[in-house]
PDB file of C-alpha atoms in Angstrom:
ATOM      1  CA  MET A 798     -46.615 -32.579  15.913  1.00  0.00           C
ATOM      2  CA  LYS A 799     -49.756 -31.835  13.876  1.00  0.00           C
ATOM      3  CA  GLY A 800     -48.611 -28.251  13.255  1.00  0.00           C
ATOM      4  CA  ASN A 801     -45.203 -29.390  12.033  1.00  0.00           C
ATOM      5  CA  LYS A 802     -46.786 -31.981   9.744  1.00  0.00           C
ATOM      6  CA  MET A 803     -49.059 -29.332   8.237  1.00  0.00           C
ATOM      7  CA  VAL A 804     -46.098 -26.993   7.686  1.00  0.00           C
ATOM      8  CA  THR A 805     -44.060 -29.726   5.997  1.00  0.00           C
ATOM      9  CA  PHE A 806     -47.135 -30.720   3.949  1.00  0.00           C
ATOM     10  CA  TYR A 807     -47.648 -27.155   2.691  1.00  0.00           C
ATOM     11  CA  PHE A 808     -43.891 -26.778   2.135  1.00  0.00           C
ATOM     12  CA  LEU A 809     -43.883 -29.938   0.017  1.00  0.00           C
ATOM     13  CA  ILE A 810     -46.867 -28.669  -2.002  1.00  0.00           C
ATOM     14  CA  ILE A 811     -45.093 -25.338  -2.610  1.00  0.00           C
ATOM     15  CA  VAL A 812     -41.863 -27.106  -3.619  1.00  0.00           C
ATOM     16  CA  LEU A 813     -43.796 -29.441  -5.926  1.00  0.00           C
ATOM     17  CA  ALA A 814     -45.622 -26.478  -7.470  1.00  0.00           C
ATOM     18  CA  ILE A 815     -42.315 -24.665  -8.095  1.00  0.00           C
ATOM     19  CA  VAL A 816     -40.732 -27.805  -9.574  1.00  0.00           C
ATOM     20  CA  ILE A 817     -43.760 -28.458 -11.812  1.00  0.00           C
ATOM     21  CA  TRP A 818     -43.849 -24.797 -12.918  1.00  0.00           C
ATOM     22  CA  PHE A 819     -40.104 -24.921 -13.655  1.00  0.00           C
ATOM     23  CA  LEU A 820     -40.521 -28.136 -15.626  1.00  0.00           C
ATOM     24  CA  PHE A 821     -43.460 -26.727 -17.603  1.00  0.00           C
ATOM     25  CA  SER A 822     -41.703 -23.422 -18.342  1.00  0.00           C
ATOM     26  CA  PHE A 823     -38.260 -24.898 -19.104  1.00  0.00           C
ATOM     27  CA  ALA A 824     -38.847 -28.445 -20.318  1.00  0.00           C
ATOM     28  CA  PHE A 825     -41.694 -27.784 -22.764  1.00  0.00           C
ATOM     29  CA  PRO A 826     -39.655 -25.575 -25.163  1.00  0.00           C
ATOM     30  CA  VAL A 827     -36.839 -28.161 -25.012  1.00  0.00           C
ATOM     31  CA  ILE A 828     -39.273 -31.029 -25.603  1.00  0.00           C
ATOM     32  CA  GLY A 829     -40.842 -29.012 -28.417  1.00  0.00           C
ATOM     33  CA  LEU A 830     -37.422 -28.509 -30.007  1.00  0.00           C
ATOM     34  CA  PHE A 831     -36.668 -32.227 -29.720  1.00  0.00           C
ATOM     35  CA  ILE A 832     -40.039 -33.094 -31.286  1.00  0.00           C
ATOM     36  CA  LYS A 833     -39.403 -30.582 -34.099  1.00  0.00           C
ATOM     37  CA  LEU A 834     -35.935 -32.063 -34.696  1.00  0.00           C
ATOM     38  CA  ILE A 835     -37.319 -35.612 -34.704  1.00  0.00           C
ATOM     39  CA  ILE A 836     -40.131 -34.630 -37.109  1.00  0.00           C
ATOM     40  CA  GLN A 837     -37.684 -32.748 -39.367  1.00  0.00           C
ATOM     41  CA  ASP A 838     -35.288 -35.717 -39.297  1.00  0.00           C
ATOM     42  CA  ALA A 839     -38.111 -38.104 -40.175  1.00  0.00           C
ATOM     43  CA  LYS A 840     -39.299 -35.787 -42.978  1.00  0.00           C
ATOM     44  CA  THR A 841     -35.790 -35.452 -44.430  1.00  0.00           C
ATOM     45  CA  ASN A 842     -35.283 -39.229 -44.289  1.00  0.00           C
ATOM     46  CA  ILE A 843     -38.622 -39.803 -46.060  1.00  0.00           C
ATOM     47  CA  ASN A 844     -37.830 -37.061 -48.596  1.00  0.00           C
ATOM     48  CA  LYS A 845     -34.386 -38.592 -49.216  1.00  0.00           C
ATOM     49  CA  ASP A 846     -35.918 -42.003 -49.880  1.00  0.00           C
ATOM     50  CA  PHE A 847     -38.643 -40.608 -52.159  1.00  0.00           C
ATOM     51  CA  GLY A 848     -36.384 -37.886 -53.570  1.00  0.00           C
ATOM     52  CA  ARG A 849     -33.747 -40.372 -54.763  1.00  0.00           C
ATOM     53  CA  LYS A 850     -36.380 -42.359 -56.637  1.00  0.00           C
ATOM     54  CA  GLY A 851     -37.825 -39.140 -58.046  1.00  0.00           C
ATOM     55  CA  GLU A 852     -34.407 -37.848 -59.121  1.00  0.00           C
ATOM     56  CA  LYS A 853     -33.637 -41.116 -60.913  1.00  0.00           C
ATOM     57  CA  ASP A 854     -36.971 -40.904 -62.744  1.00  0.00           C
ATOM     58  CA  ASP A 855     -36.341 -37.253 -63.683  1.00  0.00           C
ATOM     59  CA  GLU A 856     -32.858 -38.036 -64.998  1.00  0.00           C
TER      60      GLU A 856
END
């Protein structure tokens, strides 16, 4: 029983390590893209709000 528990324990650790590595390698670029998109969206919204006022003043 103890041997089997140790094997399953190590197996779980290996699986967790693979899953975590996969998440880090795959999810981080995706998360980074989402963050970039959100930041760009926020910047464009802010620029639109300020830009409209600025354009009116320039005209």
